[in-house]
mmCIF file of C-alpha atoms in Angstrom:
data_model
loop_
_atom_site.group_PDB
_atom_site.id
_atom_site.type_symbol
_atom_site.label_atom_id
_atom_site.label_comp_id
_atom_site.label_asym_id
_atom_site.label_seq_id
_atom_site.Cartn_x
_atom_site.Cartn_y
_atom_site.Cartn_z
ATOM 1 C CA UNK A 366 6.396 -47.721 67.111
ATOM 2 C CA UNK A 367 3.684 -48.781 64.822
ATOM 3 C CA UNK A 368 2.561 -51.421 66.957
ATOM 4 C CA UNK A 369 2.013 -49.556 70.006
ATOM 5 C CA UNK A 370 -0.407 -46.930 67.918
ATOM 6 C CA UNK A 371 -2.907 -49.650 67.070
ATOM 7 C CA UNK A 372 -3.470 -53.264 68.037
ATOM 8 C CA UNK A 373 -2.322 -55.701 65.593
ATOM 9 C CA UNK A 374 -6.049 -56.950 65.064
ATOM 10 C CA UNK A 375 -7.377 -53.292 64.277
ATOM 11 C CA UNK A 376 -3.910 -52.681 61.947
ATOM 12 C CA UNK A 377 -4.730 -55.954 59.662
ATOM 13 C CA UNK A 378 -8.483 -54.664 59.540
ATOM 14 C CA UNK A 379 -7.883 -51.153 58.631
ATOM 15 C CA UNK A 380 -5.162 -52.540 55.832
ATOM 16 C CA UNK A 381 -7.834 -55.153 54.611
ATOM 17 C CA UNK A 382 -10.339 -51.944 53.929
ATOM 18 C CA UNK A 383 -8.031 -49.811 52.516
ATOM 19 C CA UNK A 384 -6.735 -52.750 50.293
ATOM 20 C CA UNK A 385 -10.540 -53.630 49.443
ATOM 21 C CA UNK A 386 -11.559 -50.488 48.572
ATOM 22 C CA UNK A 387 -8.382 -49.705 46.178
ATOM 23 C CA UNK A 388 -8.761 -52.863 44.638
ATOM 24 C CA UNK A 389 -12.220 -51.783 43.356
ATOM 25 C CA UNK A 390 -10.905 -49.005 41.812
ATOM 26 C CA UNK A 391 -8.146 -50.718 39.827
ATOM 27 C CA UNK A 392 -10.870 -53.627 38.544
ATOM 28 C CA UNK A 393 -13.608 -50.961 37.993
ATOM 29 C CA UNK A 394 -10.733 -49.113 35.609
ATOM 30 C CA UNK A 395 -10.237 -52.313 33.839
ATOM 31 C CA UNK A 396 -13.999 -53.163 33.267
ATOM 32 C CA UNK A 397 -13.652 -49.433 31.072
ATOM 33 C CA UNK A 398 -10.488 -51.126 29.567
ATOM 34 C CA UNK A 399 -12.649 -54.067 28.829
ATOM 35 C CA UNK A 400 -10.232 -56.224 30.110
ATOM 36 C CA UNK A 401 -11.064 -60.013 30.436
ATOM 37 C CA UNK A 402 -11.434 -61.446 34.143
ATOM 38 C CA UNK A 403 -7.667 -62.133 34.407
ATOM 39 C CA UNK A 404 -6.878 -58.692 33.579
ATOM 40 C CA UNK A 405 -9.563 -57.274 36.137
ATOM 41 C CA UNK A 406 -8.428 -59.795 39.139
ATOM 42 C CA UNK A 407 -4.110 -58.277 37.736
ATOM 43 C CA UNK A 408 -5.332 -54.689 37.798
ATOM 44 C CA UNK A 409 -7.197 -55.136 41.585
ATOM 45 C CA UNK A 410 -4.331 -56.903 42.829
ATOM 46 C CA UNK A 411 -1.470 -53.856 41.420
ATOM 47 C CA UNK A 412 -3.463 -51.258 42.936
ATOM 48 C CA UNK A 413 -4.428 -52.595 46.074
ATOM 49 C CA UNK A 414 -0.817 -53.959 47.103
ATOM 50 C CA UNK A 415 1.525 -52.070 44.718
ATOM 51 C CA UNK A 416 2.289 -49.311 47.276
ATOM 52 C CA UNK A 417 3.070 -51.415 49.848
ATOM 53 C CA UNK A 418 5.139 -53.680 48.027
ATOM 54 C CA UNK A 419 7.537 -51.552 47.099
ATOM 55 C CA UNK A 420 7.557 -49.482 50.278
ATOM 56 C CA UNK A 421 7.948 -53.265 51.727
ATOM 57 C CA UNK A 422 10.947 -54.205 49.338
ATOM 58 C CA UNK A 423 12.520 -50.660 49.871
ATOM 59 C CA UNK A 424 12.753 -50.767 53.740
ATOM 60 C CA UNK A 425 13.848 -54.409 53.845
ATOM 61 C CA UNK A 426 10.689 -56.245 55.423
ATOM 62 C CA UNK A 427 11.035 -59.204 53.401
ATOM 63 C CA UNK A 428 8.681 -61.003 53.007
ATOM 64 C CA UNK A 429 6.390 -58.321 51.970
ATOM 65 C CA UNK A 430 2.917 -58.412 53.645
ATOM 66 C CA UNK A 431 1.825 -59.030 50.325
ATOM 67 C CA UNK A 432 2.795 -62.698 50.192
ATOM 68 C CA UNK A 433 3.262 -63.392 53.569
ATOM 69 C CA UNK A 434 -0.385 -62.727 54.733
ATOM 70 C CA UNK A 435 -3.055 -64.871 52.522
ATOM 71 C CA UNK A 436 -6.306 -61.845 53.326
ATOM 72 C CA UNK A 437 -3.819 -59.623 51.930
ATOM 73 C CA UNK A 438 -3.664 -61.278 48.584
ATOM 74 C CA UNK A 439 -7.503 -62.623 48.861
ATOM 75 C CA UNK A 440 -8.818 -59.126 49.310
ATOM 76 C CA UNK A 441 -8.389 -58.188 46.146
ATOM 77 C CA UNK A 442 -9.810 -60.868 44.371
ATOM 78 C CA UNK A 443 -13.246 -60.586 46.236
ATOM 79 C CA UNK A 444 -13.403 -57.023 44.984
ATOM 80 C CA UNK A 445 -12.885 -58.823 41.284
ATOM 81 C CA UNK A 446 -15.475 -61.074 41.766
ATOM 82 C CA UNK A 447 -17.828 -58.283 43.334
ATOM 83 C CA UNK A 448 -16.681 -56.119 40.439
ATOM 84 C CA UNK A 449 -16.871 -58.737 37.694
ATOM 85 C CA UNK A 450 -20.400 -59.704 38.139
ATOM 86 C CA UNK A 451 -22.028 -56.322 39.572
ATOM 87 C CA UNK A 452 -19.903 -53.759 37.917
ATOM 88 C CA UNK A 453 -23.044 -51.202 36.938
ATOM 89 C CA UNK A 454 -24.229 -51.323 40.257
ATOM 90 C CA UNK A 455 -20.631 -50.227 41.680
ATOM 91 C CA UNK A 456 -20.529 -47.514 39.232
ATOM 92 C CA UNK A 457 -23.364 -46.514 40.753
ATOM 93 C CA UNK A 458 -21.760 -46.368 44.188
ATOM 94 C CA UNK A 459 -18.925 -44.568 42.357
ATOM 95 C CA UNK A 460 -19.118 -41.683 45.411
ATOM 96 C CA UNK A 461 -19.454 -44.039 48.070
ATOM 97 C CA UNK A 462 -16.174 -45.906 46.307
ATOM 98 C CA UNK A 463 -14.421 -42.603 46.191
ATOM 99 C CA UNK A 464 -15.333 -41.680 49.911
ATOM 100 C CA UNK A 465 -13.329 -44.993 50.584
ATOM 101 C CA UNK A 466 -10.196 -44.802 48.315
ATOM 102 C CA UNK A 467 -10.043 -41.275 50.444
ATOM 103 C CA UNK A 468 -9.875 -43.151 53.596
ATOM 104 C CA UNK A 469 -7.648 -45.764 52.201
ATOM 105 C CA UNK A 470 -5.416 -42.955 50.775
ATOM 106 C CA UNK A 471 -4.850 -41.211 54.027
ATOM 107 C CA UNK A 472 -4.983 -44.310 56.149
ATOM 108 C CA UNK A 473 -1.734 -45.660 53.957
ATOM 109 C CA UNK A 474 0.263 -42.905 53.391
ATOM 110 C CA UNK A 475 0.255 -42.478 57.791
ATOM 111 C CA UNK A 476 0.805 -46.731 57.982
ATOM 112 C CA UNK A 477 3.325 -46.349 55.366
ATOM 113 C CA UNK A 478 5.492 -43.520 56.298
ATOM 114 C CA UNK A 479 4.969 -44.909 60.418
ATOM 115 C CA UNK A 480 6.298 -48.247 59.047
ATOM 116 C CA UNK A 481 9.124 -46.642 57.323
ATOM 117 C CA UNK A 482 10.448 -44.975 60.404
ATOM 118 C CA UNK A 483 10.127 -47.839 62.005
ATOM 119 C CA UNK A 484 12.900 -49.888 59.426
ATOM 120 C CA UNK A 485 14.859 -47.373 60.020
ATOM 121 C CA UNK A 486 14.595 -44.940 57.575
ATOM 122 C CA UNK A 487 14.646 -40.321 58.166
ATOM 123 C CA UNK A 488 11.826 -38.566 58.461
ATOM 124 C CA UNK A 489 12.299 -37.306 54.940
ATOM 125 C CA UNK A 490 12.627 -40.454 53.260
ATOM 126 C CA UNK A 491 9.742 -41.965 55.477
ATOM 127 C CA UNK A 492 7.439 -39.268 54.629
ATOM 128 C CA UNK A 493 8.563 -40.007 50.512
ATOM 129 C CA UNK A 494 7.925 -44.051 51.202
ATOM 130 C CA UNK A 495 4.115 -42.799 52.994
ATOM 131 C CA UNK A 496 3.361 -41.156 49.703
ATOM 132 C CA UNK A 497 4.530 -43.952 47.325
ATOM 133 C CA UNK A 498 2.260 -46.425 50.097
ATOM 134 C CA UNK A 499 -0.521 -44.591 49.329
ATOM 135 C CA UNK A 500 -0.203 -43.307 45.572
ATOM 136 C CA UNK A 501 2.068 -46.187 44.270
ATOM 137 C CA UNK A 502 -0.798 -48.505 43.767
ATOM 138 C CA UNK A 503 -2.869 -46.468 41.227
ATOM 139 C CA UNK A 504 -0.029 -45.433 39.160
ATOM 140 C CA UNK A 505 1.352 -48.778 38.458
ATOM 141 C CA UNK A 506 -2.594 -49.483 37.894
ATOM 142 C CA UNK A 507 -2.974 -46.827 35.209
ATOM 143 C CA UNK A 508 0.615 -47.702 33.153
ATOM 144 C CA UNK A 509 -0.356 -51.084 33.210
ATOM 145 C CA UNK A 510 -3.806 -49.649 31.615
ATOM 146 C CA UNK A 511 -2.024 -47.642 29.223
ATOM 147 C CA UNK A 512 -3.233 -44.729 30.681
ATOM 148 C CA UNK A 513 -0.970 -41.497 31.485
ATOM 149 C CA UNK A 514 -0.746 -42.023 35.175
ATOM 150 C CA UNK A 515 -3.697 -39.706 37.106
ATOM 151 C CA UNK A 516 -1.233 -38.389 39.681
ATOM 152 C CA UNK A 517 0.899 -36.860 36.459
ATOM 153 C CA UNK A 518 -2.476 -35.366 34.952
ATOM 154 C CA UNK A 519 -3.483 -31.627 35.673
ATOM 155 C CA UNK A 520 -6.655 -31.930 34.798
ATOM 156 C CA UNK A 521 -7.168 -34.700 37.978
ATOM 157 C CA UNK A 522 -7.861 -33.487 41.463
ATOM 158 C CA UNK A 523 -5.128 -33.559 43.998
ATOM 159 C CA UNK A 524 -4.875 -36.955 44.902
ATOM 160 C CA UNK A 525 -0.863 -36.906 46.224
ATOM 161 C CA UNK A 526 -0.883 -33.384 48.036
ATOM 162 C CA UNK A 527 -3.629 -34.636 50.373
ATOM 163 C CA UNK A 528 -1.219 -37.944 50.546
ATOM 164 C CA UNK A 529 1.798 -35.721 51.157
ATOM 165 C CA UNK A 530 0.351 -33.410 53.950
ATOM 166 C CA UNK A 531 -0.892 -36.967 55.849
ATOM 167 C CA UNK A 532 2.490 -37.957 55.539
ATOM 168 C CA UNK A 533 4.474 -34.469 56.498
ATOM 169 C CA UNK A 534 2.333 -34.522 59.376
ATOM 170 C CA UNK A 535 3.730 -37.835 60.681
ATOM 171 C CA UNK A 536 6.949 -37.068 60.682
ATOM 172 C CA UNK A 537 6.729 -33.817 62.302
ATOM 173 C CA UNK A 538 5.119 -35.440 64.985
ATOM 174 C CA UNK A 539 7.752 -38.127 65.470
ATOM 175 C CA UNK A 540 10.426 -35.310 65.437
ATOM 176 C CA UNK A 541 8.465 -33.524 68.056
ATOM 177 C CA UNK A 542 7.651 -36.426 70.430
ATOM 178 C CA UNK A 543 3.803 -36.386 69.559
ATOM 179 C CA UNK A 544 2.961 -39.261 67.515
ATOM 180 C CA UNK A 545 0.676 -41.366 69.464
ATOM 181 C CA UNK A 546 -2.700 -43.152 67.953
ATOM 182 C CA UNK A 547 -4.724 -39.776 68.328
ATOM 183 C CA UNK A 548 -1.886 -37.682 66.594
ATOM 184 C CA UNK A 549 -1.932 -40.191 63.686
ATOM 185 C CA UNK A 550 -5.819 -40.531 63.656
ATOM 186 C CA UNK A 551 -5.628 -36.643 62.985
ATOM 187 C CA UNK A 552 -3.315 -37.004 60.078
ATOM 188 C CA UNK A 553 -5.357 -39.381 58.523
ATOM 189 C CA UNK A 554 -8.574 -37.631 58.959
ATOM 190 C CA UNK A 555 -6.870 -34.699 57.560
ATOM 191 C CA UNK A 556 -5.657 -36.442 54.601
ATOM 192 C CA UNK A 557 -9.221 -37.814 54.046
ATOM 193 C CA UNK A 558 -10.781 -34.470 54.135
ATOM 194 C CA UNK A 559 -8.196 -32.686 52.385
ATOM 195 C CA UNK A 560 -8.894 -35.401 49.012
ATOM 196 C CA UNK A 561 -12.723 -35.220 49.630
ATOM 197 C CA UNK A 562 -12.791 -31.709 49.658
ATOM 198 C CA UNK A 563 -10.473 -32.062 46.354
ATOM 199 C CA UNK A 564 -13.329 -34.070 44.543
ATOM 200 C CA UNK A 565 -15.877 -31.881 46.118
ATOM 201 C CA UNK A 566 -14.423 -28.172 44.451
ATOM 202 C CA UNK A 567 -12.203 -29.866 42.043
ATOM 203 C CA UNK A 568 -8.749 -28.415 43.159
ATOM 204 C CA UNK A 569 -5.496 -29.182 41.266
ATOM 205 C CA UNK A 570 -2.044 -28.493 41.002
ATOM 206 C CA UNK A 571 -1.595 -25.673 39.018
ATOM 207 C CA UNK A 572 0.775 -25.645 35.775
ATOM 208 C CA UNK A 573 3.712 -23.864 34.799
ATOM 209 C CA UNK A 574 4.016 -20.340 34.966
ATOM 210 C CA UNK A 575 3.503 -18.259 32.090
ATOM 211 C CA UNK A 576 2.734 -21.685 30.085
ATOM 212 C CA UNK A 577 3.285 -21.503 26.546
ATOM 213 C CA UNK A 578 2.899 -24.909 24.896
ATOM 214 C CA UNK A 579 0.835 -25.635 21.887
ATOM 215 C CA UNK A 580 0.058 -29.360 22.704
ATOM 216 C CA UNK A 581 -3.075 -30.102 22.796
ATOM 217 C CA UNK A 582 -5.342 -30.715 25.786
ATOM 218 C CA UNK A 583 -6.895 -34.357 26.251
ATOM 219 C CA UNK A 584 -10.051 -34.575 27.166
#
């Protein structure tokens, strides 16, 4: 199925951007950490193939794209070196980098879930495996940072909902005969908006009812 939605050529491109831009994120997070180039070229590579990888390793597709394609493990270390030596001016680019991990984020969790369907897998369990493509990444990027992960933290905006309506909208067009490269184009462009209008008003999950807890909030 996933093969007749896009050509292979235009599938390895969109993965090399998505991978790119994610791996940017994980070595501009351990530039903060002021991590030593090994740890920012570890950190770019766990983000930017960490979803996959497992999604890979869950679903059977052994080799995982990972190792078996050489740009997918390059990718990442470009955006060290680009990070490593112009890190300020990233920063800089920080909403231009954010625009892009929202693409990334809604063009994996479609890719992922598709793929998963594809291996076999229900729609429910697809749909779960398109999240962890697209979120899995960044939270084995912040506990390897020693940070509590950002999709556990209320005081981030959504990041997985926008993730998990990309994904729910996949596999209720596979179970209604729709999914075709337009259908999925739609659920990614909705899971793009959906986290760029997150940044944009700064919507979250909201807490437990009636919370009563007297730990304190981080900062």
């Amino acid at each position: 199925m996933l093969h007749s939605l896009f050509s292979p050529s235009v599938q390895h491109a969109l993965d090399l951007v998505g991978i790119f831009v994610f791996a940017i994120s994980g070595a501009l997070l351990a530039v903060r950490k002021n991590f030593d180039v090994f740890g920012i070229a570890v950190l770019a590579e766990v983000t930017a193939l960490g979803g996959g990888l497992f999604r890979d390793l869950i679903i059977g597709a052994v080799p995982p794209a990972a190792f078996s394609d050489l740009g997918y493990f390059v990718t990442p270390l470009l955006a060290t070196v680009l990070v490593f030596f112009l890190h300020p001016e990233v920063e800089r680019t920080q909403t231009a980098v954010n625009v892009f991990d929202a693409a990334g984020l809604g063009l994996f969790c479609v890719t992922g879930t598709t793929k998963a369907y594809d291996y076999g897998l229900g729609l429910t369990s697809s749909a779960a495996l398109g999240l962890a493509t697209a979120v899995g990444g960044g939270v084995l990027r912040d506990v390897l940072a020693n940070e509590v992960p950002s999709l556990l933290r209320w005081d981030r905006d959504l990041y997985a909902v926008p993730a998990i309506v990309g994904a729910t909208m996949i596999v209720l067009f596979i179970r209604f005969d729709l999914l075709n490269a337009g259908t999925s184009g739609l659920a990614v462009v909705t899971a793009f908006l959906l986290r760029i209008a997150a940044l944009k008003y700064h919507w979250r999950a909201p807490r437990a009812w009636n919370r009563r807890s007297s730990t304190l909030e981080e900062a």
